[in-house]
Amino acid sequence: MTLSPNFAGTWNIDAAHSQIGFMVRHAMVTKTRGRFTDYTGSFTVDPDNGDANAANVAIKGVTKSIDLDVEFEGTNVDAFDQERIGLTASGSINRKDFGVDWQAPLNSGVMVSDKVVLEIEVSAVKA
């Protein structure tokens, strides 16, 4: 994602107007979705390095860098005169890399997939 230099700098995620969700395979036959309700975050827009879309994700005390596919959704000045930006992002992690290793064996495989797809909708304000 390449953004104009006008968007350069650090942005703080507004958790009240954002959503970080996930999807896993359940019993290897359906997709089950959920969402994180307690999170914080910020990101930096660097117009000189617009193709670098990595994020540090911390779960259960383990932090890992992951690559994200990011789409710019728009920008505006909100009712409180704050500059605001919207982004959509997606990526995936292996839950075992973060110590989330519960599993129940089934005749046809496992109960929950190791691959977790992240689905992110972010509204952020300029720091």
PDB file of C-alpha atoms in Angstrom:
ATOM      1  CA  MET A   1       0.000   0.000   0.000  1.00  0.00           C
ATOM      2  CA  THR A   2       1.510   3.322  -1.010  1.00  0.00           C
ATOM      3  CA  LEU A   3       0.127   6.474   0.607  1.00  0.00           C
ATOM      4  CA  SER A   4       0.768  10.135  -0.014  1.00  0.00           C
ATOM      5  CA  PRO A   5       3.376  11.897   2.154  1.00  0.00           C
ATOM      6  CA  ASN A   6       0.402  13.770   3.673  1.00  0.00           C
ATOM      7  CA  PHE A   7      -0.354  10.617   5.679  1.00  0.00           C
ATOM      8  CA  ALA A   8       3.195  10.147   6.977  1.00  0.00           C
ATOM      9  CA  GLY A   9       3.596   9.660  10.687  1.00  0.00           C
ATOM     10  CA  THR A  10       2.217   7.624  13.538  1.00  0.00           C
ATOM     11  CA  TRP A  11      -1.471   6.809  13.937  1.00  0.00           C
ATOM     12  CA  ASN A  12      -3.207   5.436  17.051  1.00  0.00           C
ATOM     13  CA  ILE A  13      -5.911   2.822  16.557  1.00  0.00           C
ATOM     14  CA  ASP A  14      -9.320   3.924  17.852  1.00  0.00           C
ATOM     15  CA  ALA A  15     -10.535   0.620  19.325  1.00  0.00           C
ATOM     16  CA  ALA A  16     -14.072   1.994  19.780  1.00  0.00           C
ATOM     17  CA  HIS A  17     -14.372   2.369  16.003  1.00  0.00           C
ATOM     18  CA  SER A  18     -12.236  -0.572  14.862  1.00  0.00           C
ATOM     19  CA  GLN A  19     -12.539  -4.325  14.778  1.00  0.00           C
ATOM     20  CA  ILE A  20      -9.979  -7.103  14.845  1.00  0.00           C
ATOM     21  CA  GLY A  21     -11.534 -10.426  14.013  1.00  0.00           C
ATOM     22  CA  PHE A  22     -10.339 -13.919  13.252  1.00  0.00           C
ATOM     23  CA  MET A  23     -11.479 -17.008  11.415  1.00  0.00           C
ATOM     24  CA  VAL A  24     -10.508 -20.643  12.023  1.00  0.00           C
ATOM     25  CA  ARG A  25     -11.671 -23.931  10.558  1.00  0.00           C
ATOM     26  CA  HIS A  26     -13.835 -25.898  13.001  1.00  0.00           C
ATOM     27  CA  ALA A  27     -13.895 -29.696  12.724  1.00  0.00           C
ATOM     28  CA  MET A  28     -12.243 -28.979   9.363  1.00  0.00           C
ATOM     29  CA  VAL A  29     -15.674 -28.587   7.742  1.00  0.00           C
ATOM     30  CA  THR A  30     -16.824 -25.050   8.646  1.00  0.00           C
ATOM     31  CA  LYS A  31     -15.374 -21.606   9.278  1.00  0.00           C
ATOM     32  CA  THR A  32     -15.904 -20.079  12.706  1.00  0.00           C
ATOM     33  CA  ARG A  33     -15.407 -16.370  13.315  1.00  0.00           C
ATOM     34  CA  GLY A  34     -14.663 -14.418  16.463  1.00  0.00           C
ATOM     35  CA  ARG A  35     -13.231 -11.068  17.466  1.00  0.00           C
ATOM     36  CA  PHE A  36     -10.773  -9.599  19.885  1.00  0.00           C
ATOM     37  CA  THR A  37     -12.346  -7.136  22.329  1.00  0.00           C
ATOM     38  CA  ASP A  38      -9.304  -5.911  24.270  1.00  0.00           C
ATOM     39  CA  TYR A  39      -6.494  -4.527  22.131  1.00  0.00           C
ATOM     40  CA  THR A  40      -4.374  -1.451  21.539  1.00  0.00           C
ATOM     41  CA  GLY A  41      -2.163  -0.494  18.669  1.00  0.00           C
ATOM     42  CA  SER A  42      -0.534   2.094  16.511  1.00  0.00           C
ATOM     43  CA  PHE A  43       1.116   2.123  13.121  1.00  0.00           C
ATOM     44  CA  THR A  44       3.454   4.330  11.149  1.00  0.00           C
ATOM     45  CA  VAL A  45       2.906   5.375   7.548  1.00  0.00           C
ATOM     46  CA  ASP A  46       6.207   5.767   5.715  1.00  0.00           C
ATOM     47  CA  PRO A  47       5.604   6.948   2.118  1.00  0.00           C
ATOM     48  CA  ASP A  48       9.191   6.014   1.215  1.00  0.00           C
ATOM     49  CA  ASN A  49       8.572   2.400   2.212  1.00  0.00           C
ATOM     50  CA  GLY A  50       4.926   1.965   1.214  1.00  0.00           C
ATOM     51  CA  ASP A  51       5.160  -1.709   0.350  1.00  0.00           C
ATOM     52  CA  ALA A  52       6.274  -2.744   3.846  1.00  0.00           C
ATOM     53  CA  ASN A  53       3.097  -3.870   5.589  1.00  0.00           C
ATOM     54  CA  ALA A  54       4.395  -5.772   8.592  1.00  0.00           C
ATOM     55  CA  ALA A  55       2.766  -5.785  12.009  1.00  0.00           C
ATOM     56  CA  ASN A  56       3.970  -6.947  15.387  1.00  0.00           C
ATOM     57  CA  VAL A  57       1.287  -9.168  16.906  1.00  0.00           C
ATOM     58  CA  ALA A  58       1.407 -10.096  20.607  1.00  0.00           C
ATOM     59  CA  ILE A  59      -0.708 -12.969  21.942  1.00  0.00           C
ATOM     60  CA  LYS A  60      -0.210 -14.642  25.330  1.00  0.00           C
ATOM     61  CA  GLY A  61       3.101 -12.854  25.861  1.00  0.00           C
ATOM     62  CA  VAL A  62       4.558 -13.913  22.494  1.00  0.00           C
ATOM     63  CA  THR A  63       5.285 -11.218  19.887  1.00  0.00           C
ATOM     64  CA  LYS A  64       5.841 -12.047  16.227  1.00  0.00           C
ATOM     65  CA  SER A  65       6.066  -9.967  13.060  1.00  0.00           C
ATOM     66  CA  ILE A  66       3.540 -10.869  10.363  1.00  0.00           C
ATOM     67  CA  ASP A  67       2.886  -9.575   6.860  1.00  0.00           C
ATOM     68  CA  LEU A  68      -0.488  -7.975   6.162  1.00  0.00           C
ATOM     69  CA  ASP A  69      -2.381  -7.155   2.992  1.00  0.00           C
ATOM     70  CA  VAL A  70      -3.510  -3.565   3.623  1.00  0.00           C
ATOM     71  CA  GLU A  71      -6.048  -1.439   1.774  1.00  0.00           C
ATOM     72  CA  PHE A  72      -6.517   2.282   2.309  1.00  0.00           C
ATOM     73  CA  GLU A  73     -10.200   3.090   2.917  1.00  0.00           C
ATOM     74  CA  GLY A  74     -10.059   6.873   3.215  1.00  0.00           C
ATOM     75  CA  THR A  75      -9.281   9.821   5.424  1.00  0.00           C
ATOM     76  CA  ASN A  76     -11.252  12.669   6.932  1.00  0.00           C
ATOM     77  CA  VAL A  77     -11.323  15.165   9.767  1.00  0.00           C
ATOM     78  CA  ASP A  78     -13.823  14.022  12.397  1.00  0.00           C
ATOM     79  CA  ALA A  79     -16.262  16.046  14.537  1.00  0.00           C
ATOM     80  CA  PHE A  80     -13.523  16.607  17.134  1.00  0.00           C
ATOM     81  CA  ASP A  81     -11.172  18.100  14.518  1.00  0.00           C
ATOM     82  CA  GLN A  82      -8.949  15.005  14.585  1.00  0.00           C
ATOM     83  CA  GLU A  83      -7.384  13.716  11.402  1.00  0.00           C
ATOM     84  CA  ARG A  84      -8.656  10.152  10.893  1.00  0.00           C
ATOM     85  CA  ILE A  85      -7.609   7.347   8.533  1.00  0.00           C
ATOM     86  CA  GLY A  86      -9.326   4.066   7.695  1.00  0.00           C
ATOM     87  CA  LEU A  87      -7.576   0.843   6.721  1.00  0.00           C
ATOM     88  CA  THR A  88      -8.606  -2.731   6.057  1.00  0.00           C
ATOM     89  CA  ALA A  89      -6.027  -5.464   6.545  1.00  0.00           C
ATOM     90  CA  SER A  90      -5.817  -9.222   6.475  1.00  0.00           C
ATOM     91  CA  GLY A  91      -3.185 -11.805   7.194  1.00  0.00           C
ATOM     92  CA  SER A  92      -2.727 -15.117   8.905  1.00  0.00           C
ATOM     93  CA  ILE A  93      -0.855 -16.636  11.815  1.00  0.00           C
ATOM     94  CA  ASN A  94      -0.218 -20.119  13.123  1.00  0.00           C
ATOM     95  CA  ARG A  95      -1.846 -20.164  16.557  1.00  0.00           C
ATOM     96  CA  LYS A  96       0.738 -22.651  17.878  1.00  0.00           C
ATOM     97  CA  ASP A  97       3.460 -20.020  17.294  1.00  0.00           C
ATOM     98  CA  PHE A  98       1.747 -18.014  20.062  1.00  0.00           C
ATOM     99  CA  GLY A  99       1.303 -20.895  22.509  1.00  0.00           C
ATOM    100  CA  VAL A 100      -2.357 -21.456  21.640  1.00  0.00           C
ATOM    101  CA  ASP A 101      -2.162 -25.188  21.202  1.00  0.00           C
ATOM    102  CA  TRP A 102      -5.402 -26.700  22.507  1.00  0.00           C
ATOM    103  CA  GLN A 103      -6.671 -29.414  20.232  1.00  0.00           C
ATOM    104  CA  ALA A 104      -9.157 -32.272  20.177  1.00  0.00           C
ATOM    105  CA  PRO A 105      -8.458 -35.108  17.770  1.00  0.00           C
ATOM    106  CA  LEU A 106     -11.225 -36.275  15.463  1.00  0.00           C
ATOM    107  CA  ASN A 107     -11.423 -39.360  13.261  1.00  0.00           C
ATOM    108  CA  SER A 108     -11.133 -37.144  10.203  1.00  0.00           C
ATOM    109  CA  GLY A 109      -8.512 -34.713  11.506  1.00  0.00           C
ATOM    110  CA  VAL A 110      -8.510 -32.078  14.216  1.00  0.00           C
ATOM    111  CA  MET A 111     -11.102 -29.862  15.896  1.00  0.00           C
ATOM    112  CA  VAL A 112      -9.513 -26.443  15.226  1.00  0.00           C
ATOM    113  CA  SER A 113      -7.149 -25.433  12.422  1.00  0.00           C
ATOM    114  CA  ASP A 114      -3.695 -24.144  13.300  1.00  0.00           C
ATOM    115  CA  LYS A 115      -4.062 -21.396  10.693  1.00  0.00           C
ATOM    116  CA  VAL A 116      -5.894 -18.325  11.979  1.00  0.00           C
ATOM    117  CA  VAL A 117      -6.949 -15.708   9.429  1.00  0.00           C
ATOM    118  CA  LEU A 118      -6.962 -12.146  10.803  1.00  0.00           C
ATOM    119  CA  GLU A 119      -9.609  -9.720   9.519  1.00  0.00           C
ATOM    120  CA  ILE A 120      -8.894  -6.121  10.528  1.00  0.00           C
ATOM    121  CA  GLU A 121     -10.912  -2.906  10.098  1.00  0.00           C
ATOM    122  CA  VAL A 122      -9.109   0.088  11.584  1.00  0.00           C
ATOM    123  CA  SER A 123     -10.052   3.672  12.237  1.00  0.00           C
ATOM    124  CA  ALA A 124      -7.070   5.601  13.584  1.00  0.00           C
ATOM    125  CA  VAL A 125      -6.269   9.159  14.627  1.00  0.00           C
ATOM    126  CA  LYS A 126      -3.018  11.013  14.050  1.00  0.00           C
ATOM    127  CA  ALA A 127      -0.719  10.721  17.069  1.00  0.00           C
TER     128      ALA A 127
END
